[in-house]
Coordinates of C-alpha atoms in Angstrom, one line a residue:
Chain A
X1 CA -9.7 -25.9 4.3
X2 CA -12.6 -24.4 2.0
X3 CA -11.6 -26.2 -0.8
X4 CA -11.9 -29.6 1.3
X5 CA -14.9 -29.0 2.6
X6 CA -16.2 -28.4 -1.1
X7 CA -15.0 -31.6 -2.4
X8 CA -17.2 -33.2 0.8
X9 CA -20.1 -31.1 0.0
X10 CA -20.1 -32.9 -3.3
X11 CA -19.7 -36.3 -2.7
X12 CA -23.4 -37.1 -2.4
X13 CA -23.9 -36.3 -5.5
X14 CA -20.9 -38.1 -6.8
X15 CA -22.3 -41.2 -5.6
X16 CA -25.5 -41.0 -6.8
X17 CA -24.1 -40.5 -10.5
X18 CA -22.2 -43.2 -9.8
X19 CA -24.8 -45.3 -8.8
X20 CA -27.6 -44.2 -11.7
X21 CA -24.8 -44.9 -13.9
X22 CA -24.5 -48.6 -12.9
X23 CA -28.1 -49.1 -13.4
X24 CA -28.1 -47.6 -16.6
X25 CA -25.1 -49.7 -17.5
X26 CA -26.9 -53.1 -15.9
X27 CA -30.1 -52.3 -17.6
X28 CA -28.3 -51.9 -20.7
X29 CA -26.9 -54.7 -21.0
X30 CA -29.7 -56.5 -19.7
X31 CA -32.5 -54.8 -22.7
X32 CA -29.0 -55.3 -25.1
X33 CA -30.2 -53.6 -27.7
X34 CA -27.0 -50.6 -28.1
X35 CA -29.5 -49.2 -31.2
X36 CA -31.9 -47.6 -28.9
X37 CA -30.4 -47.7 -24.9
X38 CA -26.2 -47.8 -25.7
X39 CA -24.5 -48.2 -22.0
X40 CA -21.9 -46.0 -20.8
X41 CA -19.2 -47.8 -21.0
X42 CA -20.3 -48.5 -24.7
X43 CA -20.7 -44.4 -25.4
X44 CA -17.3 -43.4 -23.5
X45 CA -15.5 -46.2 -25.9
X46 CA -17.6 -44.0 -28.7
X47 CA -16.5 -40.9 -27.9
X48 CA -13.0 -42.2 -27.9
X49 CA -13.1 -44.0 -31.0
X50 CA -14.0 -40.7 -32.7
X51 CA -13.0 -38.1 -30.7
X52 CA -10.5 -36.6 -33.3
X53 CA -13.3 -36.5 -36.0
X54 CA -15.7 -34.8 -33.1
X55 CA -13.2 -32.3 -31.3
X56 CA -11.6 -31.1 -34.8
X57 CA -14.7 -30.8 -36.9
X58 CA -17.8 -30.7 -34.7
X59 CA -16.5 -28.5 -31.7
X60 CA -15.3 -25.7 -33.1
X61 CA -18.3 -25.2 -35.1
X62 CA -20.3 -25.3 -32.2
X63 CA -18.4 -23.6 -30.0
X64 CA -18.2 -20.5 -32.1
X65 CA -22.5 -20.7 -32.2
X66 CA -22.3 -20.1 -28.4
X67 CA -19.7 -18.4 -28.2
X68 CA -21.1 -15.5 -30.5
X69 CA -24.2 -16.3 -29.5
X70 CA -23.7 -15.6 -26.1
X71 CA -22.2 -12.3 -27.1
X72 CA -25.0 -10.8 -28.5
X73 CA -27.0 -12.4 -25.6
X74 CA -25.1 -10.1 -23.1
X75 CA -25.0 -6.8 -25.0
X76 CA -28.4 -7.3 -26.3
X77 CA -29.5 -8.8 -22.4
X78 CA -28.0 -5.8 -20.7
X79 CA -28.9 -3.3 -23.6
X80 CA -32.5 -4.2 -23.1
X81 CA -32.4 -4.0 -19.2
X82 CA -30.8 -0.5 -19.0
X83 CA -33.5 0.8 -21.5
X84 CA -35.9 0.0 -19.7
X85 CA -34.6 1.4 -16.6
X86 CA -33.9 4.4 -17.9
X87 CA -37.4 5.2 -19.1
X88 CA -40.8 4.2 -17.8
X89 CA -42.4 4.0 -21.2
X90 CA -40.2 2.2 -22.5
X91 CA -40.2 -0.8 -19.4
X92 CA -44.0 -0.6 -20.0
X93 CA -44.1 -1.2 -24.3
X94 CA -40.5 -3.9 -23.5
X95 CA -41.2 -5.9 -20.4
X96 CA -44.3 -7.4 -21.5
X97 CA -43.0 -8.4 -25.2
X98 CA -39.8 -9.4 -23.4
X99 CA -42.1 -11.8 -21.1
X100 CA -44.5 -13.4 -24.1
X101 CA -41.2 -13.6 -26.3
X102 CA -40.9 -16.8 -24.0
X103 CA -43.9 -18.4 -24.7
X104 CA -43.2 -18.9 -28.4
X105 CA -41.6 -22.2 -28.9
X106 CA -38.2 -21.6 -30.6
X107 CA -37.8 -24.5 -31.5
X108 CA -40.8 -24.4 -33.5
X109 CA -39.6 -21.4 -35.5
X110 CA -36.1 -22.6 -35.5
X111 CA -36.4 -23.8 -39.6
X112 CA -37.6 -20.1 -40.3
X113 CA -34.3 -18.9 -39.4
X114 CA -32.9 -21.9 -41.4
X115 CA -34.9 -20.2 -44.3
X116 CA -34.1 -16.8 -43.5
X117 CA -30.3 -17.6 -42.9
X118 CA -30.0 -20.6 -44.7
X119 CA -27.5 -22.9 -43.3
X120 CA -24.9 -20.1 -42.5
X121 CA -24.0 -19.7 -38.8
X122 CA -26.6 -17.1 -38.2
X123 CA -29.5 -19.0 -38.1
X124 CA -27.9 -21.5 -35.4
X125 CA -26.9 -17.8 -33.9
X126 CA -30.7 -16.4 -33.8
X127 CA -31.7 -19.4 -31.8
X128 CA -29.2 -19.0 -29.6
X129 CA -29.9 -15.4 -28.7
X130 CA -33.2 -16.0 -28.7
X131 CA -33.0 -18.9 -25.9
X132 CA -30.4 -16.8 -23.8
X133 CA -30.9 -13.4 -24.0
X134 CA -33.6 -13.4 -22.0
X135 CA -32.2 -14.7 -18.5
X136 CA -29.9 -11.7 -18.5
X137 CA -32.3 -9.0 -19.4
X138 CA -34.8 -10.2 -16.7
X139 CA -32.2 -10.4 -13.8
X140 CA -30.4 -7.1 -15.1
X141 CA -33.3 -5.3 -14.9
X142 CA -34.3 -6.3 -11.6
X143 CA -31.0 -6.0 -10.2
X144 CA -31.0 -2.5 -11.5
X145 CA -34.9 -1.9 -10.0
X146 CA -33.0 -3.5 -7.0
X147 CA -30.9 -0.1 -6.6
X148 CA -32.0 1.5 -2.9
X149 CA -33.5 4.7 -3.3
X150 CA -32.1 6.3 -0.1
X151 CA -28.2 5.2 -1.6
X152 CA -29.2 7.5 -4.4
X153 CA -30.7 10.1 -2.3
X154 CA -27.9 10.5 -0.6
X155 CA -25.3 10.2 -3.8
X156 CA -27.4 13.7 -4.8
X157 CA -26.5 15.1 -1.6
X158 CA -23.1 14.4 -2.1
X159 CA -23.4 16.3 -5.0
X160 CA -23.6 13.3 -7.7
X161 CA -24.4 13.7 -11.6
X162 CA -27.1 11.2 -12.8
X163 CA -24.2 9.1 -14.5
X164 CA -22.2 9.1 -10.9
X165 CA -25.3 7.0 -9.5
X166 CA -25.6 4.9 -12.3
X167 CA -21.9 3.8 -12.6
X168 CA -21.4 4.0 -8.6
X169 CA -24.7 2.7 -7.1
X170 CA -26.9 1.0 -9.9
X171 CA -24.3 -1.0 -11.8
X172 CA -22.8 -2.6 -8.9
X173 CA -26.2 -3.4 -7.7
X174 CA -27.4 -5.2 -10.2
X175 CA -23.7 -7.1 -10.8
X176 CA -24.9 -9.6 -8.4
X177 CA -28.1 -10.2 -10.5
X178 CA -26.5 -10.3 -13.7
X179 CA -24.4 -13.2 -12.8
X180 CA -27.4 -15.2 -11.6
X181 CA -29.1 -14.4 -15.2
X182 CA -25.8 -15.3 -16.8
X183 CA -25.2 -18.6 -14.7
X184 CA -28.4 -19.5 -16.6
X185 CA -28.0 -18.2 -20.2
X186 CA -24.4 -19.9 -20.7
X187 CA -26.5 -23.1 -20.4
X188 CA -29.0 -22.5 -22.4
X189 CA -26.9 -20.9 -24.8
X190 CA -25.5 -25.0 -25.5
X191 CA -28.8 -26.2 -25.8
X192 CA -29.6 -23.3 -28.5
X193 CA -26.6 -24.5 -30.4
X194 CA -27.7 -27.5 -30.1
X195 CA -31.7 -27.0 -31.2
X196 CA -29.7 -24.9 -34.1
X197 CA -27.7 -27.3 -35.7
X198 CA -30.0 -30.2 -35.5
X199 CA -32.7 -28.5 -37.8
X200 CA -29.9 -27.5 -40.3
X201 CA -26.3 -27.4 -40.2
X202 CA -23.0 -28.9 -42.1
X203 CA -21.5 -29.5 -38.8
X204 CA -21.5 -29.4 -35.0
X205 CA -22.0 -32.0 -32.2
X206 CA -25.8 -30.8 -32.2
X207 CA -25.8 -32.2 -35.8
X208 CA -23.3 -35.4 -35.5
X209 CA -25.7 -36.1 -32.9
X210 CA -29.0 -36.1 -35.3
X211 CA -26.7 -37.7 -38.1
X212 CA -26.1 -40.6 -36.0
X213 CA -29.7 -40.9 -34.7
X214 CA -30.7 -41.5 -38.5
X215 CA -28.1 -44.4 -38.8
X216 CA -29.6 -45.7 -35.5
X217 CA -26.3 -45.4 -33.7
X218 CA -27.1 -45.2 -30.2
X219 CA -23.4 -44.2 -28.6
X220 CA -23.0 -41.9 -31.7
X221 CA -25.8 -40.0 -30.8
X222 CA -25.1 -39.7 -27.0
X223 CA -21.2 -38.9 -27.9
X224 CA -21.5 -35.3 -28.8
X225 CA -24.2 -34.9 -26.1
X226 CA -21.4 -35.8 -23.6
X227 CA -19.3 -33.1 -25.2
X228 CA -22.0 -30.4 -25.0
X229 CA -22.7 -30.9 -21.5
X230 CA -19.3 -31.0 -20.5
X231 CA -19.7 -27.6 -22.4
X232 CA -21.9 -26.0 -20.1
X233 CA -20.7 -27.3 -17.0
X234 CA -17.2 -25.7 -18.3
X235 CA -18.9 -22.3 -18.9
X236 CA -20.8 -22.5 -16.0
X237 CA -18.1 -22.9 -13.6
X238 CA -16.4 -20.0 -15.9
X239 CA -19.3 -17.6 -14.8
X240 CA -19.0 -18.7 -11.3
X241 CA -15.1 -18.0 -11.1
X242 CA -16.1 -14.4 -12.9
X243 CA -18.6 -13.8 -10.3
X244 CA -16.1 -14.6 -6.8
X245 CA -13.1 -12.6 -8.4
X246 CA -15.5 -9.6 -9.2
X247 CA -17.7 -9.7 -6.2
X248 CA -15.3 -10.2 -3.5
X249 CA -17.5 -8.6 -1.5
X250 CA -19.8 -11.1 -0.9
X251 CA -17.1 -13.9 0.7
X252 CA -16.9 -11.5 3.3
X253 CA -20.6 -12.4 4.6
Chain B
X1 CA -17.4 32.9 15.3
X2 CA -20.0 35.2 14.4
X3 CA -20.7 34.0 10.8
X4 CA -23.8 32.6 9.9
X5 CA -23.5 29.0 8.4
X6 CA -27.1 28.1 8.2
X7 CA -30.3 30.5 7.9
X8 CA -34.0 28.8 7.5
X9 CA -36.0 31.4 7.1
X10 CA -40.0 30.9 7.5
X11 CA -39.6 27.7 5.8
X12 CA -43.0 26.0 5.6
X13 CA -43.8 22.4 3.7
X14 CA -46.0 20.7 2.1
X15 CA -45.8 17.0 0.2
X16 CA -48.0 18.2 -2.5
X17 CA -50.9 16.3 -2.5
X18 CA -54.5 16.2 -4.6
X19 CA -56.2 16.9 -2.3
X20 CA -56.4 20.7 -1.0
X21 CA -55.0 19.9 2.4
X22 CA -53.4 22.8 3.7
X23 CA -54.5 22.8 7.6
X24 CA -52.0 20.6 8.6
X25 CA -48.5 21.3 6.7
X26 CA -45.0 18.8 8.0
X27 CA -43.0 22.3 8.9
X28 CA -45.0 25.7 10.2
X29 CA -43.3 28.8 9.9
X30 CA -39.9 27.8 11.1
X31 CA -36.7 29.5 11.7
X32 CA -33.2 29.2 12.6
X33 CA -30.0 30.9 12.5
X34 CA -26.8 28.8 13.1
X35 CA -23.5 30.3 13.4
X36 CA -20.2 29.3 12.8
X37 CA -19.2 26.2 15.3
X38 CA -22.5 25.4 17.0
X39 CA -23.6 22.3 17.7
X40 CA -28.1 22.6 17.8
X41 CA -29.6 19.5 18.4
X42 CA -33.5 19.2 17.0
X43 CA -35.7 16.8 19.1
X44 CA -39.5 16.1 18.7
X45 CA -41.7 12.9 18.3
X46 CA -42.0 10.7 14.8
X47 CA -43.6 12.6 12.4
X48 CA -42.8 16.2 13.7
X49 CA -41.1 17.2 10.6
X50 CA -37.1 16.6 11.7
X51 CA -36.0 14.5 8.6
X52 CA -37.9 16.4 6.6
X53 CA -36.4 19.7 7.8
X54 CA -33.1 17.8 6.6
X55 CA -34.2 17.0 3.3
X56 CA -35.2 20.6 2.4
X57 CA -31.7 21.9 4.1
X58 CA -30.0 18.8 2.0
X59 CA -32.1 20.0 -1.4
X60 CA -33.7 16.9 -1.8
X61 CA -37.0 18.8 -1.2
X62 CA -38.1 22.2 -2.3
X63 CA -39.9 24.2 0.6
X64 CA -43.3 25.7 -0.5
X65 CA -42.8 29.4 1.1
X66 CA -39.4 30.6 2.8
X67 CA -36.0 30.3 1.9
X68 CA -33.0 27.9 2.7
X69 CA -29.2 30.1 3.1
X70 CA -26.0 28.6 3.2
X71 CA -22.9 30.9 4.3
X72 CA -25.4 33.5 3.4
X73 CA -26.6 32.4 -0.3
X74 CA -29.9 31.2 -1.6
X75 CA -28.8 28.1 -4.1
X76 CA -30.7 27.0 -6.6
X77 CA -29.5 23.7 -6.4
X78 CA -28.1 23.2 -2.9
X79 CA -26.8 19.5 -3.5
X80 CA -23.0 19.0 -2.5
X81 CA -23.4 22.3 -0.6
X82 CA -24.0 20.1 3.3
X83 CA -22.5 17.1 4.5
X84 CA -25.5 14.4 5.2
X85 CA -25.2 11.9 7.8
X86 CA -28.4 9.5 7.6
X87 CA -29.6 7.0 10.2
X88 CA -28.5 4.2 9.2
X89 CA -25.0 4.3 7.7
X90 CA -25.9 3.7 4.1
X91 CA -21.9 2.3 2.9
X92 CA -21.8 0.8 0.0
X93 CA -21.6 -2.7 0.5
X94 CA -19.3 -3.4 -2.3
X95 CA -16.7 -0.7 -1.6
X96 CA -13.9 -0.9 1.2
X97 CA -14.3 1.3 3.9
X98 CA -11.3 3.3 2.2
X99 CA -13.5 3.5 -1.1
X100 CA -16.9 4.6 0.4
X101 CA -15.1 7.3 2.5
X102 CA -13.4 8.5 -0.5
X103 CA -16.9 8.7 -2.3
X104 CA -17.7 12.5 -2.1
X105 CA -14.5 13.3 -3.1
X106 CA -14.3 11.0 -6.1
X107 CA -18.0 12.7 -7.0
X108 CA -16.2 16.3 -6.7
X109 CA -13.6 14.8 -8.9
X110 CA -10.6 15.1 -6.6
X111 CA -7.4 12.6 -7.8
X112 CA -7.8 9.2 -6.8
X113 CA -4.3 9.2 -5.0
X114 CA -4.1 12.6 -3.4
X115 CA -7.6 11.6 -2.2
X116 CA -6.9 8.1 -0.9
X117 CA -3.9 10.4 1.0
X118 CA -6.2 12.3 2.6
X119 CA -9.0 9.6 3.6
X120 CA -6.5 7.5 4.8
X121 CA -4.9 10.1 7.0
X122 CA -8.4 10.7 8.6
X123 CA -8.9 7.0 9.0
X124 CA -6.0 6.8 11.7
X125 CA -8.1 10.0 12.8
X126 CA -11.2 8.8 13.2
X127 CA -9.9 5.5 15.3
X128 CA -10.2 3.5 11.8
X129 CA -6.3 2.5 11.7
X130 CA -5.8 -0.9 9.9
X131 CA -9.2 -1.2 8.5
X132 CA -8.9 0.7 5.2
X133 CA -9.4 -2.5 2.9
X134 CA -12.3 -4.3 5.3
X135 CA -15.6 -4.6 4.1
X136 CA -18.6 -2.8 5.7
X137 CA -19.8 -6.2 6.8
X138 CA -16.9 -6.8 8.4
X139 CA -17.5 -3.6 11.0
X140 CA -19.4 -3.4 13.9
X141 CA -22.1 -0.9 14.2
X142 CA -20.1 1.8 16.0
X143 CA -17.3 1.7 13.0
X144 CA -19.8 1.8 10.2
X145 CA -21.2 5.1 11.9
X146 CA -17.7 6.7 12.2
X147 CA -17.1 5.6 8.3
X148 CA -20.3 7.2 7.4
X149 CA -19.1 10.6 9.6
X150 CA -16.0 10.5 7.7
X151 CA -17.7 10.2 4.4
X152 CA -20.2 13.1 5.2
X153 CA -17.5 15.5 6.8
X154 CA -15.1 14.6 3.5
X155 CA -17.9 16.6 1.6
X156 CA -16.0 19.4 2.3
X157 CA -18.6 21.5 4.0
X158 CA -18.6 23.3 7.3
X159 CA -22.6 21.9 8.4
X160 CA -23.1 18.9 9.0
X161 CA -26.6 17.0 9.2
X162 CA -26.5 14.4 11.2
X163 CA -29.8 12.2 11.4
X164 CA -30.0 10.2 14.5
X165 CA -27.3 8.9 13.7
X166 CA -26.3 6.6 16.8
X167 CA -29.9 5.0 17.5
X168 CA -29.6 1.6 15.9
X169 CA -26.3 1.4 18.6
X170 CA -26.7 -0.3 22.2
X171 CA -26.1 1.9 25.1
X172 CA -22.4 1.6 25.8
X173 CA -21.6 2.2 22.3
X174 CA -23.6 5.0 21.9
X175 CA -21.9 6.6 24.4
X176 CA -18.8 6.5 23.3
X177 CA -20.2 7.8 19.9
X178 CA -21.0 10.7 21.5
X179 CA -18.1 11.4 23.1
X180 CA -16.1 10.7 20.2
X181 CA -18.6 13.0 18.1
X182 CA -17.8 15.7 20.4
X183 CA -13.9 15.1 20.3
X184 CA -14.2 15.1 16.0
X185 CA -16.7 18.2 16.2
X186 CA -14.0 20.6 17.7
X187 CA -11.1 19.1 16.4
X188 CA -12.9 19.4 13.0
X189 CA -13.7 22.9 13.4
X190 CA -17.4 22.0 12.1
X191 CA -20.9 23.3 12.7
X192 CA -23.5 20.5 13.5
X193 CA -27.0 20.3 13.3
X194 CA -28.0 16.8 15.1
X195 CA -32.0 15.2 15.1
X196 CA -32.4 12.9 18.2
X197 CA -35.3 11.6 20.0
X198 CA -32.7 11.4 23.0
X199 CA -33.3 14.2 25.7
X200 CA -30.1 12.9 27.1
X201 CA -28.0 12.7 24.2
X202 CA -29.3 16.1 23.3
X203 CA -28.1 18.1 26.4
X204 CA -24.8 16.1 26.4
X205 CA -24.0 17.3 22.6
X206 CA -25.5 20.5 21.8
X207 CA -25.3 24.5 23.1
X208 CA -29.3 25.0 22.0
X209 CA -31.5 22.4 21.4
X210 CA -35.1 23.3 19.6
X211 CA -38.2 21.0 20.3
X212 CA -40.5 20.8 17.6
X213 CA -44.4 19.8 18.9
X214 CA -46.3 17.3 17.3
X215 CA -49.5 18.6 16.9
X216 CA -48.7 22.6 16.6
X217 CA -45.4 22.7 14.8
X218 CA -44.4 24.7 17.1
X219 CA -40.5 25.1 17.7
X220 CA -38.8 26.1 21.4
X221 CA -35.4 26.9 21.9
X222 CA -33.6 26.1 24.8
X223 CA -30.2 27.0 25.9
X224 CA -28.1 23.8 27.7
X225 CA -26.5 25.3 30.9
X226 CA -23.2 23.4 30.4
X227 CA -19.6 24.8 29.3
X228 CA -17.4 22.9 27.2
X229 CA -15.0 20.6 27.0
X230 CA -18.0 18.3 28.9
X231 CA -18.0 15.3 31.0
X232 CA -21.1 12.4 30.8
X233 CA -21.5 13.3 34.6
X234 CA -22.2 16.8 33.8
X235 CA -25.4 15.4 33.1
X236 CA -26.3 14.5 36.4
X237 CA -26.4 18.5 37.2
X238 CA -29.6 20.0 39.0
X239 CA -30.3 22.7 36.3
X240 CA -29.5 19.8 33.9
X241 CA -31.8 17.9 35.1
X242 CA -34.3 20.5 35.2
X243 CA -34.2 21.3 31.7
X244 CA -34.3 16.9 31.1
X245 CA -37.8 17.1 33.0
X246 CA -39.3 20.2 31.0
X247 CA -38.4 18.8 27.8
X248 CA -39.7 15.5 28.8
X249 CA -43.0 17.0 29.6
X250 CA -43.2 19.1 26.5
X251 CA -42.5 16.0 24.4
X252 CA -45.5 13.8 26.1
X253 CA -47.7 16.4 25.3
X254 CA -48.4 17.9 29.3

């Protein structure tokens, strides 16, 4: 019954898609110039025609990026967030670095990393991290500010050591909040990858993607892009199925 | 019967403040002796002092002169010592109703099964039978109270503090809470200690009642002129409704 009504929940958009697709693939055809504006009929015969070279070569190189990257996103994300919580000096020195560390255009100090890292995996990592760390340490921390001080209050009447009220009350808290902040950093953590390898790599769709742009092969460069965000869509609903099985709770609502 | 659970002796308080405030402290002076089984209900208007009487009791607070004994001992650190009832019912939203009853027990470090035993045993008790795995938000008001009694009696402590604990309920539920209350209270052989702004709910519960005065901080006793086991009619006795009148009056300040 639930899953039925899903399904009709998302028809609308279905049917736009469908229809911005058929103007894109009129218009297409119409401007006829594959170069600059390939159709998608023309980059879904692309990705076919070289799906082996793309899903062999290119995806696990990228997947691995995000895949790491996301990794140290977390531990770093959550690391940073329960710092902070734990001391006042510490929230006052982090948050506001944490904040203006967002203002800085990554992708503008992307080829430092290339020069610090060279064209090793790290550098495409750093990006990464740097892009989608940040989602989880903001919502972490608020979900653990989030914790209701009489909750606590009354875990020290019951007798409660300061780690009782931080694994019983804080951390399941702020759970809800971290799966918001992660809902956000799995996709930004493709488009990280993706900034990464196009300012130097050896492979990856992020790079197949630039390689093609300088042959001016328009459905070679939107190829891979179809792979990467069928990427985050995957990861996204990943998060989403992580966050119903542990937050049963919530359904209950 | 005779063995005192709860002595308050001269306790007065203070929030410490900057500035040098000390004409008009939250708690005066105030005593109390409660033995063994009673049930004293504290009543007095918003800002008399009641939930922070519970606080210092609790040892969430620190009173400024006077001391706070337990079965007869001054604890340093009195936390885990009283069972703490709050107003609202404060369950975890993300714990079954088995899980946050089990809470104080799982603190104290009791084993998870011989304590799921016990909590599920009281469950059927406490009129909880079949809802063990629910969620809080699946309860109505009345069941969330009676989860949130069960947790603070599985503290394991003979006193109870119980803070207004049935307002947020409508009338009919409320009564039953009460009478239910009173059915748990001698069947669980406990000593309760009950803040209200109820006159009624007040002489249906308790032996003594003490009012507390806004302005003064001054505390009366009164004794309830009812035997036990007691009927919601009771209330409609003459001395009863004597006693409802005074303590009315005294409340509103005449």
């Amino acid at each position: 019954m639930k899953k039925l009504s899903n399904i009709k929940n998302l028809l609308p958009s279905v049917i736009l898609i469908v229809v911005l697709f058929m103007f894109w693939e009129m218009g297409a055809r119409m401007v006829n110039m594959t170069f600059i504006l390939p159709s998608p009929s023309e980059i879904l015969l692309k990705l076919w025609e070289i799906k082996s070279l793309l899903l062999i070569e290119h995806l696990p190189a990228t997947l691995s990026i995000i895949a790491i990257g996301l990794f140290i996103s977390i531990g770093l994300g959550v690391g940073l967030a329960v710092w902070m919580i734990s001391s006042r000096i510490v929230e006052r020195a982090l948050y506001p670095i944490l904040i203006s560390s967002q203002t800085i255009p990554i992708i503008a100090l992307a080829p430092i990393f290339v020069l610090w890292f060279g064209y090793s995996i790290w550098s495409k990592v750093v990006v990464t991290v740097l892009i989608a760390f940040f989602p989880i340490a903001v919502n972490t921390f608020d979900g653990l500010c989030s914790t209701r001080e009489d909750l606590k209050e009354l875990m020290l009447t019951m007798g409660a050591s300061n780690k009782d009220i931080f694994m019983k009350v804080s951390i399941p808290s702020a759970l809800p909040y971290f799966y918001s902040g992660l809902k956000v950093a799995v996709t930004m953590s493709v488009i990280g990858a993706a900034i990464g390898e196009w300012l130097g790599a050896q492979a990856g769709l992020g790079y197949f993607s630039r390689r093609m742009m300088t042959q001016f092969d328009g459905a070679g460069v939107f190829a891979p892009i179809v792979i990467l965000s069928l990427i985050g869509i995957v990861l996204f609903l990943l998060v989403v199925l992580l966050e119903r099985r542990s937050l049963n709770w919530r359904k209950t609502k | 019967m005779n063995k005192t659970v709860l002595q308050l002796t001269d306790i007065s308080f203070d929030y410490k403040t900057t500035k040098a405030d000390t004409s008009n402290p939250i708690l005066r002076n105030f005593n109390l002796t409660m033995l063994d089984g009673e049930f004293i209900s504290i009543i007095g208007p918003s800002g008399s002092g009641k939930s922070t009487l519970f606080r210092l009791i609790t040892g969430l607070e620190q009173p400024t002169t006077g001391d706070v004994l337990i079965n007869g001992i001054n604890y340093q650190n009195r936390f885990g010592r009283v069972g703490y009832m709050p107003q609202e019912d404060l369950l975890m939203p993300w714990r079954t109703v088995l899980d946050n009853a089990t809470l104080p027990l799982e603190i104290k470090g009791v084993n998870k099964k011989e304590a799921y035993q016990k909590v599920n045993y009281l469950l059927d008790e406490f009129g909880l039978k079949g809802y063990a795995n629910s969620y809080p938000s699946e309860l109505s008001g009345g069941m969330k109270q009676r989860v949130s009694f069960l947790r603070s009696v599985l503290n394991g402590s003979e006193l109870l503090l119980l803070d207004e604990p049935f307002s947020a309920l409508d009338a009919i539920t409320k009564l039953s809470m009460q009478e239910w209350l009173l059915k748990q209270w001698q069947a669980l052989n406990k000593t309760i200690l009950f803040i209200t702004h109820d006159v009624n709910e007040a002489l249906f519960l308790s032996d003594r009642i003490l009012l507390i005065t806004n302005s003064e901080k001054q505390v009366e006793e009164f004794n309830v002129p009812l035997s036990r086991p007691r009927n919601l009619r009771d209330l409609n006795k003459q001395t009863v409704i004597e006693l409802k009148d005074q303590l009315i009056d005294q409340l509103r300040g005449r």
